[in-house]
PDB file of C-alpha atoms in Angstrom:
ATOM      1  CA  UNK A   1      -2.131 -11.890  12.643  1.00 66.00           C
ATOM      2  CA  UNK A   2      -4.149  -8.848  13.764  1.00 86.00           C
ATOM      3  CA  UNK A   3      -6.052  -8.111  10.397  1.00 89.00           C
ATOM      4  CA  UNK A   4      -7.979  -5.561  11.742  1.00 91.00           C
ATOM      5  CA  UNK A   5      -5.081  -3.315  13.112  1.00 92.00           C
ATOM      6  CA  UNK A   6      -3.675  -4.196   9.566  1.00 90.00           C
ATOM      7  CA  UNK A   7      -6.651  -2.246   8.092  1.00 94.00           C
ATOM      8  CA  UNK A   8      -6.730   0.779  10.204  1.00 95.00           C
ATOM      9  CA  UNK A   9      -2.686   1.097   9.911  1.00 94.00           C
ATOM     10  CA  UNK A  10      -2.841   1.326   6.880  1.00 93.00           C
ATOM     11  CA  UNK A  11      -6.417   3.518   6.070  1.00 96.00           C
ATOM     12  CA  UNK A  12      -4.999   6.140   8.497  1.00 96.00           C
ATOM     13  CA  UNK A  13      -1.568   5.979   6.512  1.00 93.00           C
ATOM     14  CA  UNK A  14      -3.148   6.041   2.756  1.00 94.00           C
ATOM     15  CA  UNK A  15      -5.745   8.888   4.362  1.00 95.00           C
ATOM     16  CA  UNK A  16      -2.484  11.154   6.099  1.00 93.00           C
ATOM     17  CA  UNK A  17      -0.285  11.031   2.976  1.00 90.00           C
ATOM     18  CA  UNK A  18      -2.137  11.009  -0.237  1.00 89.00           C
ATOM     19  CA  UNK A  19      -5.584  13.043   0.939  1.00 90.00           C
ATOM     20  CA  UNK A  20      -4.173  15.332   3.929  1.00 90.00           C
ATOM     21  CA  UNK A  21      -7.172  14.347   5.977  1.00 93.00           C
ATOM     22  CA  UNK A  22      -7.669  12.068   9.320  1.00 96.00           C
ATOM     23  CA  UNK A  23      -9.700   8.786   8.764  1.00 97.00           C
ATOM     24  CA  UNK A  24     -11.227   7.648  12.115  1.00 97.00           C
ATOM     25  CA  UNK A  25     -11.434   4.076  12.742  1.00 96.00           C
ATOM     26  CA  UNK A  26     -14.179   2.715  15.167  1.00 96.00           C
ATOM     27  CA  UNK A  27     -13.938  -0.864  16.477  1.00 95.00           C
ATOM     28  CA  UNK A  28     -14.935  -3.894  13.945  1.00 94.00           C
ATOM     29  CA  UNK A  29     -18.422  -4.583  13.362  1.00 94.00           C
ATOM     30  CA  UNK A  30     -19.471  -8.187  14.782  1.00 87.00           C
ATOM     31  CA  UNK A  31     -21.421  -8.675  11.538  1.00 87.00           C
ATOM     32  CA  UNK A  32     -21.440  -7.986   7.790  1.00 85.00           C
ATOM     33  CA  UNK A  33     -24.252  -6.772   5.211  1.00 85.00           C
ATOM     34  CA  UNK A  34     -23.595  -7.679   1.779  1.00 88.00           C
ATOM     35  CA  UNK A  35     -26.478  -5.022   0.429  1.00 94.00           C
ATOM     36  CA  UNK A  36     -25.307  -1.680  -0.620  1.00 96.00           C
ATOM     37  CA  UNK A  37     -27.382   1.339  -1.758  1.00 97.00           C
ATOM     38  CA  UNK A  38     -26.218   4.395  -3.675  1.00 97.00           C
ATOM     39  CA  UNK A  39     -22.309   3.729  -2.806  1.00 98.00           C
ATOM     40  CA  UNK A  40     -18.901   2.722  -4.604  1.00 98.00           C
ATOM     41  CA  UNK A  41     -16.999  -0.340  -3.847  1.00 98.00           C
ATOM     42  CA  UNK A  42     -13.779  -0.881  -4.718  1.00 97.00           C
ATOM     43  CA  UNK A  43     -12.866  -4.501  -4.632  1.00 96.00           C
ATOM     44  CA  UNK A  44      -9.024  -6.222  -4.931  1.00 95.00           C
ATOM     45  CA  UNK A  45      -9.164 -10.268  -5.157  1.00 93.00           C
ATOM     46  CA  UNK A  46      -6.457 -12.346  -3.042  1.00 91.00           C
ATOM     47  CA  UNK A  47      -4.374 -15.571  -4.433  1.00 91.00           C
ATOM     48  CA  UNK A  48      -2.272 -17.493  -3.820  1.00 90.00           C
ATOM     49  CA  UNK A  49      -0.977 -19.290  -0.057  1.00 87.00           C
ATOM     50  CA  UNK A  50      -4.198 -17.362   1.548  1.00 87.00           C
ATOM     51  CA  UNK A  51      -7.256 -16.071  -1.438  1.00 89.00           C
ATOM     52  CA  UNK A  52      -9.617 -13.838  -0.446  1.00 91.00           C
ATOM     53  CA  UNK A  53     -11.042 -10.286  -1.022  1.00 93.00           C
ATOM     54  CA  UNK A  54     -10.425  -6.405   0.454  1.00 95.00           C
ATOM     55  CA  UNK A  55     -13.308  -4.101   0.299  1.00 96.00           C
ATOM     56  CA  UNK A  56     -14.174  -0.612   0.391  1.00 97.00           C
ATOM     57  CA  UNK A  57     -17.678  -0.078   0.915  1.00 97.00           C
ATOM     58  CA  UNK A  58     -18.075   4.194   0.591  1.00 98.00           C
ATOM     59  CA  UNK A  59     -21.487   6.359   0.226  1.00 98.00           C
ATOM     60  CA  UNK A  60     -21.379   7.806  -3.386  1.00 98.00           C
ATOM     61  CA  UNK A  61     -21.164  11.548  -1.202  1.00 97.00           C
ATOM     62  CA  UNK A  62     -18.204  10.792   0.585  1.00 98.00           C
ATOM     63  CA  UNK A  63     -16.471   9.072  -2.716  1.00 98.00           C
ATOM     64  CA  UNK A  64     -17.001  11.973  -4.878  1.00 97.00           C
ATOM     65  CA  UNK A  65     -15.224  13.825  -1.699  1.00 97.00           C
ATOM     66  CA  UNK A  66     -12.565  11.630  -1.457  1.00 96.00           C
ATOM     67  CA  UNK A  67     -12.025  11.599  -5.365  1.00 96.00           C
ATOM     68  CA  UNK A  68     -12.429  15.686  -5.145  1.00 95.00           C
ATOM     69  CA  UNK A  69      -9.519  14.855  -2.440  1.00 93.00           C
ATOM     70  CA  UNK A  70      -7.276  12.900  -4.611  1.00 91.00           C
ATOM     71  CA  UNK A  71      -7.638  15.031  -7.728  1.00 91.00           C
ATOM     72  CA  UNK A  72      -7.600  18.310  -6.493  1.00 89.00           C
ATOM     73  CA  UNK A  73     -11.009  18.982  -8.320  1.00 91.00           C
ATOM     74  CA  UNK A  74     -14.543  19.394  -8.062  1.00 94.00           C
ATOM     75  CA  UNK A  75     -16.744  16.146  -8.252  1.00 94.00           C
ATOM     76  CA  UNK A  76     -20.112  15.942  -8.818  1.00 93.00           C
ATOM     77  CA  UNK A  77     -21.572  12.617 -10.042  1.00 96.00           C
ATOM     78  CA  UNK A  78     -20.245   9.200  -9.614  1.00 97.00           C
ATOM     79  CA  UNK A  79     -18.218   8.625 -13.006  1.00 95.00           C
ATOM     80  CA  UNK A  80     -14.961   6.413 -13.887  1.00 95.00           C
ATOM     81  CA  UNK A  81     -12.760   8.537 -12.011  1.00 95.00           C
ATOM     82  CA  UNK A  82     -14.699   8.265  -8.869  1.00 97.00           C
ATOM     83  CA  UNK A  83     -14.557   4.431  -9.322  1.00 97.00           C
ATOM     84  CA  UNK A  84     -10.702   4.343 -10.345  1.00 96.00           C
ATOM     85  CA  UNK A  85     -10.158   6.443  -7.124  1.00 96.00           C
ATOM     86  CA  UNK A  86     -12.258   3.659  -4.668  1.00 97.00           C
ATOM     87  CA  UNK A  87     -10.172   1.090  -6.713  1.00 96.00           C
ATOM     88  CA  UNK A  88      -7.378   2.386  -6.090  1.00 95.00           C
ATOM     89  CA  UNK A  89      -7.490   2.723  -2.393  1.00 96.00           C
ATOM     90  CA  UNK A  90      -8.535  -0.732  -2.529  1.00 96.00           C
ATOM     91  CA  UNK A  91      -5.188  -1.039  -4.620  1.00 94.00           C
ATOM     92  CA  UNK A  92      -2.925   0.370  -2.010  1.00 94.00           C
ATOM     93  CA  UNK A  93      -4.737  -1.378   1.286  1.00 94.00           C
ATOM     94  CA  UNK A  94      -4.192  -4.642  -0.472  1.00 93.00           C
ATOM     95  CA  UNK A  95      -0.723  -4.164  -0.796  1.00 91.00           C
ATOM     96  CA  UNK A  96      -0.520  -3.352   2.733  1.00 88.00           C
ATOM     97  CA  UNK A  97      -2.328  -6.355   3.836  1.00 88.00           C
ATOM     98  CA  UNK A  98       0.048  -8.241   1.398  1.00 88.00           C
ATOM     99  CA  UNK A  99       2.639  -6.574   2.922  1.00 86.00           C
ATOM    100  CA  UNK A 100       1.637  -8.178   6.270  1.00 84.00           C
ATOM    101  CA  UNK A 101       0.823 -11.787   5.373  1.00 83.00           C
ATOM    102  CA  UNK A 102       3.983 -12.031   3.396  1.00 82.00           C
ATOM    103  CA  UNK A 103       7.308  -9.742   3.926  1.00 73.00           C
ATOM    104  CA  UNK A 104       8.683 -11.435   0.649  1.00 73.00           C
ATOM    105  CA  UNK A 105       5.396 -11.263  -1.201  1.00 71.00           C
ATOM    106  CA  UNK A 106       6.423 -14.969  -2.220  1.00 78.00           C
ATOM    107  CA  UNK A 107       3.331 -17.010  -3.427  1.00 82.00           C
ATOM    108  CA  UNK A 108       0.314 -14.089  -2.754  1.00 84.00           C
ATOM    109  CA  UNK A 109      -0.927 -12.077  -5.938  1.00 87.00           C
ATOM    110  CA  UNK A 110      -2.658  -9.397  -6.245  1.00 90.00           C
ATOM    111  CA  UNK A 111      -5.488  -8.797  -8.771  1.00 92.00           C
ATOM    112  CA  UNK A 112      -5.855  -6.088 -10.486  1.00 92.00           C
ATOM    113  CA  UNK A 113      -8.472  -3.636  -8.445  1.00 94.00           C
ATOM    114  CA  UNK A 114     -12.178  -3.122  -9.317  1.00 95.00           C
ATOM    115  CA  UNK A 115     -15.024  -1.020  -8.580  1.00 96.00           C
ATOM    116  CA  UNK A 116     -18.656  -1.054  -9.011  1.00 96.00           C
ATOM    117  CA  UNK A 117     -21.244   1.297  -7.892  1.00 97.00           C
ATOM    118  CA  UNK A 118     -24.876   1.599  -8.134  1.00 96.00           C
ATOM    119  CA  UNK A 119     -28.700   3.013  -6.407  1.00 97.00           C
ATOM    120  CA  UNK A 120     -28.796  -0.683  -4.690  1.00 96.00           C
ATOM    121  CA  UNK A 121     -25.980  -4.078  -5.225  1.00 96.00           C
ATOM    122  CA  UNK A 122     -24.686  -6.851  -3.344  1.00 94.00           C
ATOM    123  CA  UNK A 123     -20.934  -8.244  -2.589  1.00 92.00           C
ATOM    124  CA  UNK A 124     -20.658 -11.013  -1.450  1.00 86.00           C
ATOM    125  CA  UNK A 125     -17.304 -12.837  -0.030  1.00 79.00           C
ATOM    126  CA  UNK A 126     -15.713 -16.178   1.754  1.00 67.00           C
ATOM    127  CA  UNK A 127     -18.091 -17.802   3.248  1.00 62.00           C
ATOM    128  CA  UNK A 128     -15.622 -18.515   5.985  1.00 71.00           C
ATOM    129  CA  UNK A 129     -11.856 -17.605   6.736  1.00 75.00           C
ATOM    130  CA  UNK A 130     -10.986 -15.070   8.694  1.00 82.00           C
ATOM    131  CA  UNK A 131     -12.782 -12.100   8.184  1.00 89.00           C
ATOM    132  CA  UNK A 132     -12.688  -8.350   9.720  1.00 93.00           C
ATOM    133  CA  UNK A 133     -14.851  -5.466   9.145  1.00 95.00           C
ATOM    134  CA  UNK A 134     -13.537  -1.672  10.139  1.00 96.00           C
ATOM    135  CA  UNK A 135     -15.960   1.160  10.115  1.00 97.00           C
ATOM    136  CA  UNK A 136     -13.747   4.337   9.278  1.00 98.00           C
ATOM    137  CA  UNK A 137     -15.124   8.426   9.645  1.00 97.00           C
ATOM    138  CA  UNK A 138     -13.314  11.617   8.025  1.00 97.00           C
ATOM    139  CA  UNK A 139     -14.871  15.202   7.736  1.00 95.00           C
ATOM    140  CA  UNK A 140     -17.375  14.112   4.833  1.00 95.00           C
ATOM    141  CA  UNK A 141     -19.104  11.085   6.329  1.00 97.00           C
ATOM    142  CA  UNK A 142     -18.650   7.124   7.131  1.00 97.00           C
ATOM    143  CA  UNK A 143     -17.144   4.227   5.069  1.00 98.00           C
ATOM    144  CA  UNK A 144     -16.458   0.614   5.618  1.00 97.00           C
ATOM    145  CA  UNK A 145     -13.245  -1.539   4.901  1.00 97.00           C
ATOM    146  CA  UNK A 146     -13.094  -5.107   4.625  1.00 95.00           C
ATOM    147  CA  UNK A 147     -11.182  -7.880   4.347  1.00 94.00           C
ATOM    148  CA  UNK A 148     -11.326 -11.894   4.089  1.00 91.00           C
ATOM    149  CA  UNK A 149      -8.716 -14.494   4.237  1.00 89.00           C
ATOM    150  CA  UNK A 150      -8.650 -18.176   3.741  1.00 87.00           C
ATOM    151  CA  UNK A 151      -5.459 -20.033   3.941  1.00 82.00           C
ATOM    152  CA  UNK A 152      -5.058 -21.667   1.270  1.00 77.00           C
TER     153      UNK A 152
ATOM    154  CA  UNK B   1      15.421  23.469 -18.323  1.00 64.00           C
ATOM    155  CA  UNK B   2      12.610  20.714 -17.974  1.00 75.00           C
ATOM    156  CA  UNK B   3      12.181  17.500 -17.882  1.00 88.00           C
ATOM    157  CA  UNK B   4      10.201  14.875 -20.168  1.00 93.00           C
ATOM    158  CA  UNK B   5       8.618  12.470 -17.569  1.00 95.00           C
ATOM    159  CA  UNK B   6       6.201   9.668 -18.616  1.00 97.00           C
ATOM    160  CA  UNK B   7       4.372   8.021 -15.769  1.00 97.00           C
ATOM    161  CA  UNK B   8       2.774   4.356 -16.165  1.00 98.00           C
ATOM    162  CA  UNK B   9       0.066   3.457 -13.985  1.00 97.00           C
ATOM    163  CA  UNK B  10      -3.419   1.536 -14.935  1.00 95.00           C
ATOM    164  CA  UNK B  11      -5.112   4.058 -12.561  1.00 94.00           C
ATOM    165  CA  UNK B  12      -6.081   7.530 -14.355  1.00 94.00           C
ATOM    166  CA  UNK B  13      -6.077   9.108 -10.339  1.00 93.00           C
ATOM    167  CA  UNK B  14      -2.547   7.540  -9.424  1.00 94.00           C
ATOM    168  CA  UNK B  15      -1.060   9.238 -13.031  1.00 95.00           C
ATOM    169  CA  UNK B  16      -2.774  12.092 -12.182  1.00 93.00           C
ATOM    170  CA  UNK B  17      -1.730  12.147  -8.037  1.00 92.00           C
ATOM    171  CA  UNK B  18       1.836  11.180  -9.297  1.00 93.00           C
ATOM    172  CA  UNK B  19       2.013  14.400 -11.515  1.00 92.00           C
ATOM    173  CA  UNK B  20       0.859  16.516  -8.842  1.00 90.00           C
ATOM    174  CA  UNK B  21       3.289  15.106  -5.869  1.00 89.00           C
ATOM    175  CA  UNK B  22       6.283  15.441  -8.735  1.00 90.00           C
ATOM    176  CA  UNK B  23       5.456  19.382  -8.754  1.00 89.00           C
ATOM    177  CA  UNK B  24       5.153  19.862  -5.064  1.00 86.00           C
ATOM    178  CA  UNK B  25       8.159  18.580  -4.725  1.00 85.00           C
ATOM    179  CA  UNK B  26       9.651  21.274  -6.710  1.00 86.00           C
ATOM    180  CA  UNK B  27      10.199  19.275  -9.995  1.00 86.00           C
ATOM    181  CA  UNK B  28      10.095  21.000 -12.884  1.00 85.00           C
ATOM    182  CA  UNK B  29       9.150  19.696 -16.528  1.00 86.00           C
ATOM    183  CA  UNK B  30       9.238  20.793 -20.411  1.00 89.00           C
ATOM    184  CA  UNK B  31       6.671  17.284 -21.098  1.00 92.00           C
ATOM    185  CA  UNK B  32       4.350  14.897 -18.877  1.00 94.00           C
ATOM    186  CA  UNK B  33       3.575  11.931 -20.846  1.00 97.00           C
ATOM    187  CA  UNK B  34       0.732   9.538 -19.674  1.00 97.00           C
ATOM    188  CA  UNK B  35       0.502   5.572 -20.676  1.00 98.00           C
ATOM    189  CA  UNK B  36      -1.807   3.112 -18.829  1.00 97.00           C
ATOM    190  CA  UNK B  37       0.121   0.182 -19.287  1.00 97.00           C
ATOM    191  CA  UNK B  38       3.930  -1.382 -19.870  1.00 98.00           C
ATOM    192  CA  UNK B  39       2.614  -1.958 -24.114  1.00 98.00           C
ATOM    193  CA  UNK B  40       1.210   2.094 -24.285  1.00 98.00           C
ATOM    194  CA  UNK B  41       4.688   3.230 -22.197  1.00 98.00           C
ATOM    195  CA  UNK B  42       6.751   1.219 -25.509  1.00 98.00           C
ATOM    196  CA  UNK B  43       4.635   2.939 -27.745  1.00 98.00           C
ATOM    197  CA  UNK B  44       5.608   5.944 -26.975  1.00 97.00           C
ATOM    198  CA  UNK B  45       8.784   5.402 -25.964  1.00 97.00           C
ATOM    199  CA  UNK B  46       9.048   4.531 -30.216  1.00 96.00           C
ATOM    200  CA  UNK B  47       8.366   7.964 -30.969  1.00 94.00           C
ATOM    201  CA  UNK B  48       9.325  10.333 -27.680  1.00 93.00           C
ATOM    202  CA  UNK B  49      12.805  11.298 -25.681  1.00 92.00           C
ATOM    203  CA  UNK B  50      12.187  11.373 -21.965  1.00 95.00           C
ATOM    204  CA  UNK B  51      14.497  11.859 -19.301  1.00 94.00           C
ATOM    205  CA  UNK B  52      12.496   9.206 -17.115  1.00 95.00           C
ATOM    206  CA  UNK B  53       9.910   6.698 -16.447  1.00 97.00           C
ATOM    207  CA  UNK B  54       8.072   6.236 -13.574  1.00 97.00           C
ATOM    208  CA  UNK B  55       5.776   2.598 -13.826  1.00 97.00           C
ATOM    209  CA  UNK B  56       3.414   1.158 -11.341  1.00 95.00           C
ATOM    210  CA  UNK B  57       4.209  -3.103 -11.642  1.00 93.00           C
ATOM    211  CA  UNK B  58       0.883  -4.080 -11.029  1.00 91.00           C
ATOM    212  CA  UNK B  59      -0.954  -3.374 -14.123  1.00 94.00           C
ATOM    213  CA  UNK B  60      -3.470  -5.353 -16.748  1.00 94.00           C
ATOM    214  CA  UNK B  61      -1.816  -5.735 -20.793  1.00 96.00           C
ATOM    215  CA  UNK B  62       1.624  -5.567 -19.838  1.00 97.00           C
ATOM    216  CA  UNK B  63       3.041  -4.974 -16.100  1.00 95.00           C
ATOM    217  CA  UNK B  64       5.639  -3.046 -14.929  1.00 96.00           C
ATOM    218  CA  UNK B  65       7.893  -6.194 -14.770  1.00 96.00           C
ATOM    219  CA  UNK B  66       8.063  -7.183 -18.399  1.00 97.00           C
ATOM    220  CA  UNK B  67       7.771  -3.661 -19.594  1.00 98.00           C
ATOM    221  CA  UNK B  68      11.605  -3.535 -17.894  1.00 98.00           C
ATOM    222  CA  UNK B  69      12.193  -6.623 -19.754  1.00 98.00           C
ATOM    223  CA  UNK B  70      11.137  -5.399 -23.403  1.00 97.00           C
ATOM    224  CA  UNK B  71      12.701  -1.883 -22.870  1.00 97.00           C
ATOM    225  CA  UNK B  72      15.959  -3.613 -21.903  1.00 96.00           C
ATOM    226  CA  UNK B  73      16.024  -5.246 -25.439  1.00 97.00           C
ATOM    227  CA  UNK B  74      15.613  -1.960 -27.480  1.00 96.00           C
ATOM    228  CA  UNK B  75      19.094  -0.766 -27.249  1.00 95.00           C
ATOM    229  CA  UNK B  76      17.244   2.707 -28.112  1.00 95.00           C
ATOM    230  CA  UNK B  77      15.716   3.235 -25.137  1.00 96.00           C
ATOM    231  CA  UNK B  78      17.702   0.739 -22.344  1.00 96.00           C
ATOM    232  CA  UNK B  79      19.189   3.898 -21.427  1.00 95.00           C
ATOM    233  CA  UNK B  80      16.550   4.960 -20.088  1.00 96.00           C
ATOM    234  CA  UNK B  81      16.625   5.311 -16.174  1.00 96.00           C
ATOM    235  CA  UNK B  82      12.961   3.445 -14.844  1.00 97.00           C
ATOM    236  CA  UNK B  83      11.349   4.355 -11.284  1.00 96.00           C
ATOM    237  CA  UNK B  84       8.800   1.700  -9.725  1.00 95.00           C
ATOM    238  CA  UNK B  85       5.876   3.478  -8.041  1.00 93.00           C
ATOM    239  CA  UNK B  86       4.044   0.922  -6.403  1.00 90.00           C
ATOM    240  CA  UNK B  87       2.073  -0.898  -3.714  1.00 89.00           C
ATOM    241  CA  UNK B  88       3.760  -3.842  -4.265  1.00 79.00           C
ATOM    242  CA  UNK B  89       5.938  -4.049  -1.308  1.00 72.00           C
ATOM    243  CA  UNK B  90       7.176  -7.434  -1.368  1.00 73.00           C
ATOM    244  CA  UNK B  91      11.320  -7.795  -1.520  1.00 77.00           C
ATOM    245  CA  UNK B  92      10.782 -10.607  -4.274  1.00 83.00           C
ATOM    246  CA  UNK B  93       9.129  -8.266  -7.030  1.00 86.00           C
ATOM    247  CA  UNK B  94      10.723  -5.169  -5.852  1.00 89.00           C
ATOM    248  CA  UNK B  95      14.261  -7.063  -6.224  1.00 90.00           C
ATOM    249  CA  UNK B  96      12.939  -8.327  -9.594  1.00 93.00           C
ATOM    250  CA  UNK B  97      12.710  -4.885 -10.716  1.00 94.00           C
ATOM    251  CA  UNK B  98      15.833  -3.563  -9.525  1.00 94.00           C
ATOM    252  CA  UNK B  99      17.886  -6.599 -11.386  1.00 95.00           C
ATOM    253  CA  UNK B 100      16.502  -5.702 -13.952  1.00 96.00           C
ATOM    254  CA  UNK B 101      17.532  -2.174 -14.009  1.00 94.00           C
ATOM    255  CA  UNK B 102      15.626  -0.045 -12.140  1.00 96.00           C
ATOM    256  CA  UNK B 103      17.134   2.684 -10.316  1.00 95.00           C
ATOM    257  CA  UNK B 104      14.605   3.510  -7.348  1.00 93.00           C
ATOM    258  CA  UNK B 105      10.853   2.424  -6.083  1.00 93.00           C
ATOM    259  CA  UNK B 106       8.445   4.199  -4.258  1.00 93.00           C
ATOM    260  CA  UNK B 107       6.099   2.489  -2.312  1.00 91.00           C
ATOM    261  CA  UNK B 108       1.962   3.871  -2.368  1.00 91.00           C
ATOM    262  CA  UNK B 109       1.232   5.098  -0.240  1.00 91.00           C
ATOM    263  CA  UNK B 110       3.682   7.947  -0.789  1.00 90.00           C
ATOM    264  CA  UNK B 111       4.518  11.629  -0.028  1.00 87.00           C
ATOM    265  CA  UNK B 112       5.928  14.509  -2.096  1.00 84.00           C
ATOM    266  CA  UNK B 113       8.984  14.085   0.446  1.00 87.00           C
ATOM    267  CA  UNK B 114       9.396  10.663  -0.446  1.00 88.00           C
ATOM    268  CA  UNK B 115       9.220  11.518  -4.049  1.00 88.00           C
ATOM    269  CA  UNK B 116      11.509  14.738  -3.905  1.00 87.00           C
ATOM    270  CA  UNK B 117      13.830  11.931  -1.838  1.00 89.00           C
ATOM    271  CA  UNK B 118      13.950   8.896  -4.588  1.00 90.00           C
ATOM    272  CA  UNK B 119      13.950  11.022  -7.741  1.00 89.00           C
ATOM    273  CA  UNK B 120      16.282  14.069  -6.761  1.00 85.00           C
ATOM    274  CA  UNK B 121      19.112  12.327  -8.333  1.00 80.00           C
ATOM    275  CA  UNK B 122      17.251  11.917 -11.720  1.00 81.00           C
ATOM    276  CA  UNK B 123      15.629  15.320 -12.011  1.00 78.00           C
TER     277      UNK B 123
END
């Protein structure tokens, strides 16, 4: 299970079809920070024969871009539908990772995506599991996605 | 002449992204409804005609499976021809939905192409 080729499949995918841009990934960081300042996360919850968590981590500049991005519109603060548009790519690269771990999508659920956003928070995850970290870059700036399995 | 479409999706950008991939694909419509769950889509479903539905599964209140169920039991509205747009890509839940009448799904990530593609025959 490559999870980390599962990521940046699907980032570049959700990035070419639905925003018309090119995300970049770079390789996988070797460690993870659970402080962010002044960014959006979107967060999607894993259950079932593996639980964990998928992440995106993105600077509140290059949200309101992507958001701009989705809705065709200017954005300039971080409001709900800057977080409902981090959840939802948090939505749509949890179903791919689903997607991977299980082609029936027998005994893996989904919860329903969340985001949170603030000047300084914390996420934390699994303590252990498998665990991969992809650093991605478009035209606007930098963002992380993230994602941790336990079987279950 | 148009269409009535209502679109079902918990997420205000995916209605919103849906809307705006249905008109680049050329679709034309006389109403775009908006519900954010299976419960709002029946609600208005009481009191509006559309031509079709197009419902995420994956959603808080009521999902997008047993909002198929509960329209199936109005005879006023079982008619009505349902499209999954989702990132559920699973065969068990997708082949859930499509015994229970659904005519087409659409997986998200998705492209006007794709959408032109699934719903030509409905609009």
């Amino acid at each position: 299970m490559d999870l980390g080729k599962c990521i940046s499949d699907a980032t570049q995918e959700i990035f070419q079809s639905m925003l018309m841009c090119e995300a970049h990934p770079s390789a996988p960081l070797a460690t993870r920070s659970n402080k962010f300042t002044d960014s959006v996360s979107g967060l999607v919850g894993l259950a079932g024969n593996y639980r964990g968590m998928l992440a995106i981590h993105v600077p509140n500049d290059v949200a309101m871009a992507i958001t701009s991005k989705f809705l065709f519109m200017d954005v300039e603060e971080i409001n709900d539908d800057v977080k409902d548009a981090i959840g939802e790519l948090a939505n749509m690269l949890a179903g791919s990772v689903k997607s991977m771990l299980t082609e029936t999508g027998t005994g893996l659920k989904l919860a329903i995506p969340s985001a949170i956003s603030g000047a300084e928070y914390e996420v934390e995850c699994l303590s252990d599991g498998d665990g991969v970290i992809v650093p991605f870059c478009i035209e606007e700036g930098a963002f992380l996605v993230e994602c941790y399995l336990q079987n279950s | 002449m148009g269409k009535k479409v209502l679109i079902v999706d918990d997420s205000n950008t995916m209605r919103k992204i849906i809307a705006r991939s249905l008109r680049q694909a050329g679709f034309e419509f006389e109403k775009l409804l908006e519900a954010a769950d299976g419960q709002a889509a029946l609600e208005i479903l009481a009191g509006e005609t559309v031509d079709i539905v197009l419902s995420d599964i994956n959603m808080p209140v009521m999902d997008g499976i047993e909002f198929l169920r509960q329209k199936n039991a109005d005879a006023q509205i079982k008619a009505i021809p349902v499209v999954m747009i989702t990132t559920e890509a699973g065969t068990d839940v997708l082949n859930e939905a499509l015994s229970l009448g659904a005519v087409g799904t659409i997986k998200k990530p998705f492209t006007p192409e794709q959408v032109q593609e699934v719903l030509g025959n409905f609009l």
